[in-house]
Amino acid sequence: MTRSKRLLPIHKITEHEERQSAQRLTKVHQTLMAEKSRLAELVAYRQSYLEEFKSLQKTDIGIEKLTHMQQFIARLNETIQAQQNIIQRCASELERQRQHWRERHLRT
């Protein structure tokens, strides 16, 4: 048996590992994009809510309604911060998976 035939199973294994790594990289990238999209939606929602809040401040809606709106805006801010943290973790995972894929790619 020639050397190239003996190494063929090893080559197939490394190619399979690279494909799996590329698939994981793609999945993490898609997750990151989805999380960024969620963040954009939250920020847009907060902006529209802030605009409504500012316009209602000029009317006579009552302190209770304004307080409720302020509390809701504060919760939105917390949610946005949490989403930013999720994005940071996803970005770190993406970089880790990218490095893992590079290592596998160089082996093939």
JSON list of C-alpha atoms in Angstrom, two decimals:
[
{"chain": "A", "resi": 1, "resn": "MET", "atom": "CA", "xyz": [0.00, 0.00, 0.00]},
{"chain": "A", "resi": 2, "resn": "THR", "atom": "CA", "xyz": [1.39, 3.38, -0.97]},
{"chain": "A", "resi": 3, "resn": "ARG", "atom": "CA", "xyz": [1.95, 6.10, 1.57]},
{"chain": "A", "resi": 4, "resn": "SER", "atom": "CA", "xyz": [-0.76, 8.30, 0.03]},
{"chain": "A", "resi": 5, "resn": "LYS", "atom": "CA", "xyz": [-3.31, 5.49, 0.39]},
{"chain": "A", "resi": 6, "resn": "ARG", "atom": "CA", "xyz": [-2.32, 4.96, 4.01]},
{"chain": "A", "resi": 7, "resn": "LEU", "atom": "CA", "xyz": [-2.77, 8.67, 4.74]},
{"chain": "A", "resi": 8, "resn": "LEU", "atom": "CA", "xyz": [-6.12, 8.92, 2.95]},
{"chain": "A", "resi": 9, "resn": "PRO", "atom": "CA", "xyz": [-8.21, 8.01, 6.05]},
{"chain": "A", "resi": 10, "resn": "ILE", "atom": "CA", "xyz": [-6.36, 10.64, 8.08]},
{"chain": "A", "resi": 11, "resn": "HIS", "atom": "CA", "xyz": [-6.97, 13.21, 5.38]},
{"chain": "A", "resi": 12, "resn": "LYS", "atom": "CA", "xyz": [-10.68, 12.35, 5.33]},
{"chain": "A", "resi": 13, "resn": "ILE", "atom": "CA", "xyz": [-10.86, 12.74, 9.10]},
{"chain": "A", "resi": 14, "resn": "THR", "atom": "CA", "xyz": [-9.18, 16.15, 9.01]},
{"chain": "A", "resi": 15, "resn": "GLU", "atom": "CA", "xyz": [-11.47, 17.29, 6.19]},
{"chain": "A", "resi": 16, "resn": "HIS", "atom": "CA", "xyz": [-14.49, 16.14, 8.20]},
{"chain": "A", "resi": 17, "resn": "GLU", "atom": "CA", "xyz": [-13.23, 18.03, 11.27]},
{"chain": "A", "resi": 18, "resn": "GLU", "atom": "CA", "xyz": [-12.73, 21.15, 9.18]},
{"chain": "A", "resi": 19, "resn": "ARG", "atom": "CA", "xyz": [-16.27, 20.92, 7.76]},
{"chain": "A", "resi": 20, "resn": "GLN", "atom": "CA", "xyz": [-17.72, 20.48, 11.24]},
{"chain": "A", "resi": 21, "resn": "SER", "atom": "CA", "xyz": [-15.71, 23.43, 12.48]},
{"chain": "A", "resi": 22, "resn": "ALA", "atom": "CA", "xyz": [-16.90, 25.55, 9.55]},
{"chain": "A", "resi": 23, "resn": "GLN", "atom": "CA", "xyz": [-20.50, 24.59, 10.31]},
{"chain": "A", "resi": 24, "resn": "ARG", "atom": "CA", "xyz": [-20.10, 25.59, 13.96]},
{"chain": "A", "resi": 25, "resn": "LEU", "atom": "CA", "xyz": [-18.51, 28.86, 12.86]},
{"chain": "A", "resi": 26, "resn": "THR", "atom": "CA", "xyz": [-21.46, 29.56, 10.56]},
{"chain": "A", "resi": 27, "resn": "LYS", "atom": "CA", "xyz": [-23.97, 28.78, 13.29]},
{"chain": "A", "resi": 28, "resn": "VAL", "atom": "CA", "xyz": [-22.26, 31.08, 15.79]},
{"chain": "A", "resi": 29, "resn": "HIS", "atom": "CA", "xyz": [-22.09, 33.84, 13.16]},
{"chain": "A", "resi": 30, "resn": "GLN", "atom": "CA", "xyz": [-25.82, 33.46, 12.48]},
{"chain": "A", "resi": 31, "resn": "THR", "atom": "CA", "xyz": [-26.54, 33.61, 16.21]},
{"chain": "A", "resi": 32, "resn": "LEU", "atom": "CA", "xyz": [-24.48, 36.79, 16.53]},
{"chain": "A", "resi": 33, "resn": "MET", "atom": "CA", "xyz": [-26.35, 38.41, 13.64]},
{"chain": "A", "resi": 34, "resn": "ALA", "atom": "CA", "xyz": [-29.71, 37.45, 15.18]},
{"chain": "A", "resi": 35, "resn": "GLU", "atom": "CA", "xyz": [-28.68, 38.89, 18.55]},
{"chain": "A", "resi": 36, "resn": "LYS", "atom": "CA", "xyz": [-27.55, 42.12, 16.88]},
{"chain": "A", "resi": 37, "resn": "SER", "atom": "CA", "xyz": [-30.90, 42.30, 15.13]},
{"chain": "A", "resi": 38, "resn": "ARG", "atom": "CA", "xyz": [-32.69, 41.89, 18.47]},
{"chain": "A", "resi": 39, "resn": "LEU", "atom": "CA", "xyz": [-30.57, 44.70, 19.91]},
{"chain": "A", "resi": 40, "resn": "ALA", "atom": "CA", "xyz": [-31.47, 46.98, 17.00]},
{"chain": "A", "resi": 41, "resn": "GLU", "atom": "CA", "xyz": [-35.16, 46.23, 17.58]},
{"chain": "A", "resi": 42, "resn": "LEU", "atom": "CA", "xyz": [-34.85, 47.00, 21.29]},
{"chain": "A", "resi": 43, "resn": "VAL", "atom": "CA", "xyz": [-33.03, 50.27, 20.62]},
{"chain": "A", "resi": 44, "resn": "ALA", "atom": "CA", "xyz": [-35.63, 51.32, 18.05]},
{"chain": "A", "resi": 45, "resn": "TYR", "atom": "CA", "xyz": [-38.45, 50.43, 20.43]},
{"chain": "A", "resi": 46, "resn": "ARG", "atom": "CA", "xyz": [-36.81, 52.40, 23.23]},
{"chain": "A", "resi": 47, "resn": "GLN", "atom": "CA", "xyz": [-36.36, 55.39, 20.92]},
{"chain": "A", "resi": 48, "resn": "SER", "atom": "CA", "xyz": [-40.01, 55.40, 19.90]},
{"chain": "A", "resi": 49, "resn": "TYR", "atom": "CA", "xyz": [-41.07, 54.99, 23.53]},
{"chain": "A", "resi": 50, "resn": "LEU", "atom": "CA", "xyz": [-38.77, 57.89, 24.57]},
{"chain": "A", "resi": 51, "resn": "GLU", "atom": "CA", "xyz": [-40.30, 60.09, 21.89]},
{"chain": "A", "resi": 52, "resn": "GLU", "atom": "CA", "xyz": [-43.77, 59.22, 23.13]},
{"chain": "A", "resi": 53, "resn": "PHE", "atom": "CA", "xyz": [-42.65, 59.90, 26.72]},
{"chain": "A", "resi": 54, "resn": "LYS", "atom": "CA", "xyz": [-41.27, 63.32, 25.77]},
{"chain": "A", "resi": 55, "resn": "SER", "atom": "CA", "xyz": [-44.44, 64.30, 23.94]},
{"chain": "A", "resi": 56, "resn": "LEU", "atom": "CA", "xyz": [-46.61, 63.14, 26.85]},
{"chain": "A", "resi": 57, "resn": "GLN", "atom": "CA", "xyz": [-44.55, 65.14, 29.33]},
{"chain": "A", "resi": 58, "resn": "LYS", "atom": "CA", "xyz": [-45.91, 68.27, 27.70]},
{"chain": "A", "resi": 59, "resn": "THR", "atom": "CA", "xyz": [-49.49, 67.17, 28.32]},
{"chain": "A", "resi": 60, "resn": "ASP", "atom": "CA", "xyz": [-51.46, 66.71, 31.50]},
{"chain": "A", "resi": 61, "resn": "ILE", "atom": "CA", "xyz": [-51.38, 62.91, 31.75]},
{"chain": "A", "resi": 62, "resn": "GLY", "atom": "CA", "xyz": [-50.50, 62.64, 35.43]},
{"chain": "A", "resi": 63, "resn": "ILE", "atom": "CA", "xyz": [-47.47, 61.76, 37.47]},
{"chain": "A", "resi": 64, "resn": "GLU", "atom": "CA", "xyz": [-48.46, 58.11, 37.87]},
{"chain": "A", "resi": 65, "resn": "LYS", "atom": "CA", "xyz": [-48.44, 57.49, 34.10]},
{"chain": "A", "resi": 66, "resn": "LEU", "atom": "CA", "xyz": [-45.11, 59.33, 33.71]},
{"chain": "A", "resi": 67, "resn": "THR", "atom": "CA", "xyz": [-43.57, 57.35, 36.56]},
{"chain": "A", "resi": 68, "resn": "HIS", "atom": "CA", "xyz": [-44.77, 54.11, 35.01]},
{"chain": "A", "resi": 69, "resn": "MET", "atom": "CA", "xyz": [-43.25, 55.12, 31.67]},
{"chain": "A", "resi": 70, "resn": "GLN", "atom": "CA", "xyz": [-39.94, 56.04, 33.33]},
{"chain": "A", "resi": 71, "resn": "GLN", "atom": "CA", "xyz": [-39.82, 52.65, 35.02]},
{"chain": "A", "resi": 72, "resn": "PHE", "atom": "CA", "xyz": [-40.53, 50.93, 31.74]},
{"chain": "A", "resi": 73, "resn": "ILE", "atom": "CA", "xyz": [-37.75, 52.90, 30.03]},
{"chain": "A", "resi": 74, "resn": "ALA", "atom": "CA", "xyz": [-35.38, 51.89, 32.83]},
{"chain": "A", "resi": 75, "resn": "ARG", "atom": "CA", "xyz": [-36.30, 48.22, 32.28]},
{"chain": "A", "resi": 76, "resn": "LEU", "atom": "CA", "xyz": [-35.75, 48.67, 28.55]},
{"chain": "A", "resi": 77, "resn": "ASN", "atom": "CA", "xyz": [-32.30, 50.11, 29.28]},
{"chain": "A", "resi": 78, "resn": "GLU", "atom": "CA", "xyz": [-31.48, 47.10, 31.45]},
{"chain": "A", "resi": 79, "resn": "THR", "atom": "CA", "xyz": [-32.69, 44.76, 28.72]},
{"chain": "A", "resi": 80, "resn": "ILE", "atom": "CA", "xyz": [-30.57, 46.57, 26.14]},
{"chain": "A", "resi": 81, "resn": "GLN", "atom": "CA", "xyz": [-27.52, 46.28, 28.40]},
{"chain": "A", "resi": 82, "resn": "ALA", "atom": "CA", "xyz": [-28.18, 42.57, 28.86]},
{"chain": "A", "resi": 83, "resn": "GLN", "atom": "CA", "xyz": [-28.51, 42.17, 25.08]},
{"chain": "A", "resi": 84, "resn": "GLN", "atom": "CA", "xyz": [-25.19, 43.97, 24.59]},
{"chain": "A", "resi": 85, "resn": "ASN", "atom": "CA", "xyz": [-23.60, 41.52, 27.02]},
{"chain": "A", "resi": 86, "resn": "ILE", "atom": "CA", "xyz": [-25.05, 38.62, 25.04]},
{"chain": "A", "resi": 87, "resn": "ILE", "atom": "CA", "xyz": [-23.59, 40.09, 21.86]},
{"chain": "A", "resi": 88, "resn": "GLN", "atom": "CA", "xyz": [-20.16, 40.43, 23.49]},
{"chain": "A", "resi": 89, "resn": "ARG", "atom": "CA", "xyz": [-20.27, 36.77, 24.52]},
{"chain": "A", "resi": 90, "resn": "CYS", "atom": "CA", "xyz": [-21.37, 35.74, 21.03]},
{"chain": "A", "resi": 91, "resn": "ALA", "atom": "CA", "xyz": [-18.59, 37.79, 19.47]},
{"chain": "A", "resi": 92, "resn": "SER", "atom": "CA", "xyz": [-16.04, 36.12, 21.75]},
{"chain": "A", "resi": 93, "resn": "GLU", "atom": "CA", "xyz": [-17.42, 32.70, 20.85]},
{"chain": "A", "resi": 94, "resn": "LEU", "atom": "CA", "xyz": [-17.29, 33.62, 17.16]},
{"chain": "A", "resi": 95, "resn": "GLU", "atom": "CA", "xyz": [-13.63, 34.54, 17.47]},
{"chain": "A", "resi": 96, "resn": "ARG", "atom": "CA", "xyz": [-12.92, 31.31, 19.33]},
{"chain": "A", "resi": 97, "resn": "GLN", "atom": "CA", "xyz": [-14.70, 29.26, 16.66]},
{"chain": "A", "resi": 98, "resn": "ARG", "atom": "CA", "xyz": [-12.91, 31.20, 13.90]},
{"chain": "A", "resi": 99, "resn": "GLN", "atom": "CA", "xyz": [-9.55, 30.36, 15.46]},
{"chain": "A", "resi": 100, "resn": "HIS", "atom": "CA", "xyz": [-10.59, 26.73, 15.84]},
{"chain": "A", "resi": 101, "resn": "TRP", "atom": "CA", "xyz": [-11.61, 26.61, 12.17]},
{"chain": "A", "resi": 102, "resn": "ARG", "atom": "CA", "xyz": [-8.29, 28.18, 11.09]},
{"chain": "A", "resi": 103, "resn": "GLU", "atom": "CA", "xyz": [-6.40, 25.52, 12.99]},
{"chain": "A", "resi": 104, "resn": "ARG", "atom": "CA", "xyz": [-8.47, 22.78, 11.35]},
{"chain": "A", "resi": 105, "resn": "HIS", "atom": "CA", "xyz": [-8.14, 24.41, 7.94]},
{"chain": "A", "resi": 106, "resn": "LEU", "atom": "CA", "xyz": [-4.37, 24.51, 8.18]},
{"chain": "A", "resi": 107, "resn": "ARG", "atom": "CA", "xyz": [-4.30, 20.80, 9.00]},
{"chain": "A", "resi": 108, "resn": "THR", "atom": "CA", "xyz": [-6.09, 19.82, 5.78]}
]
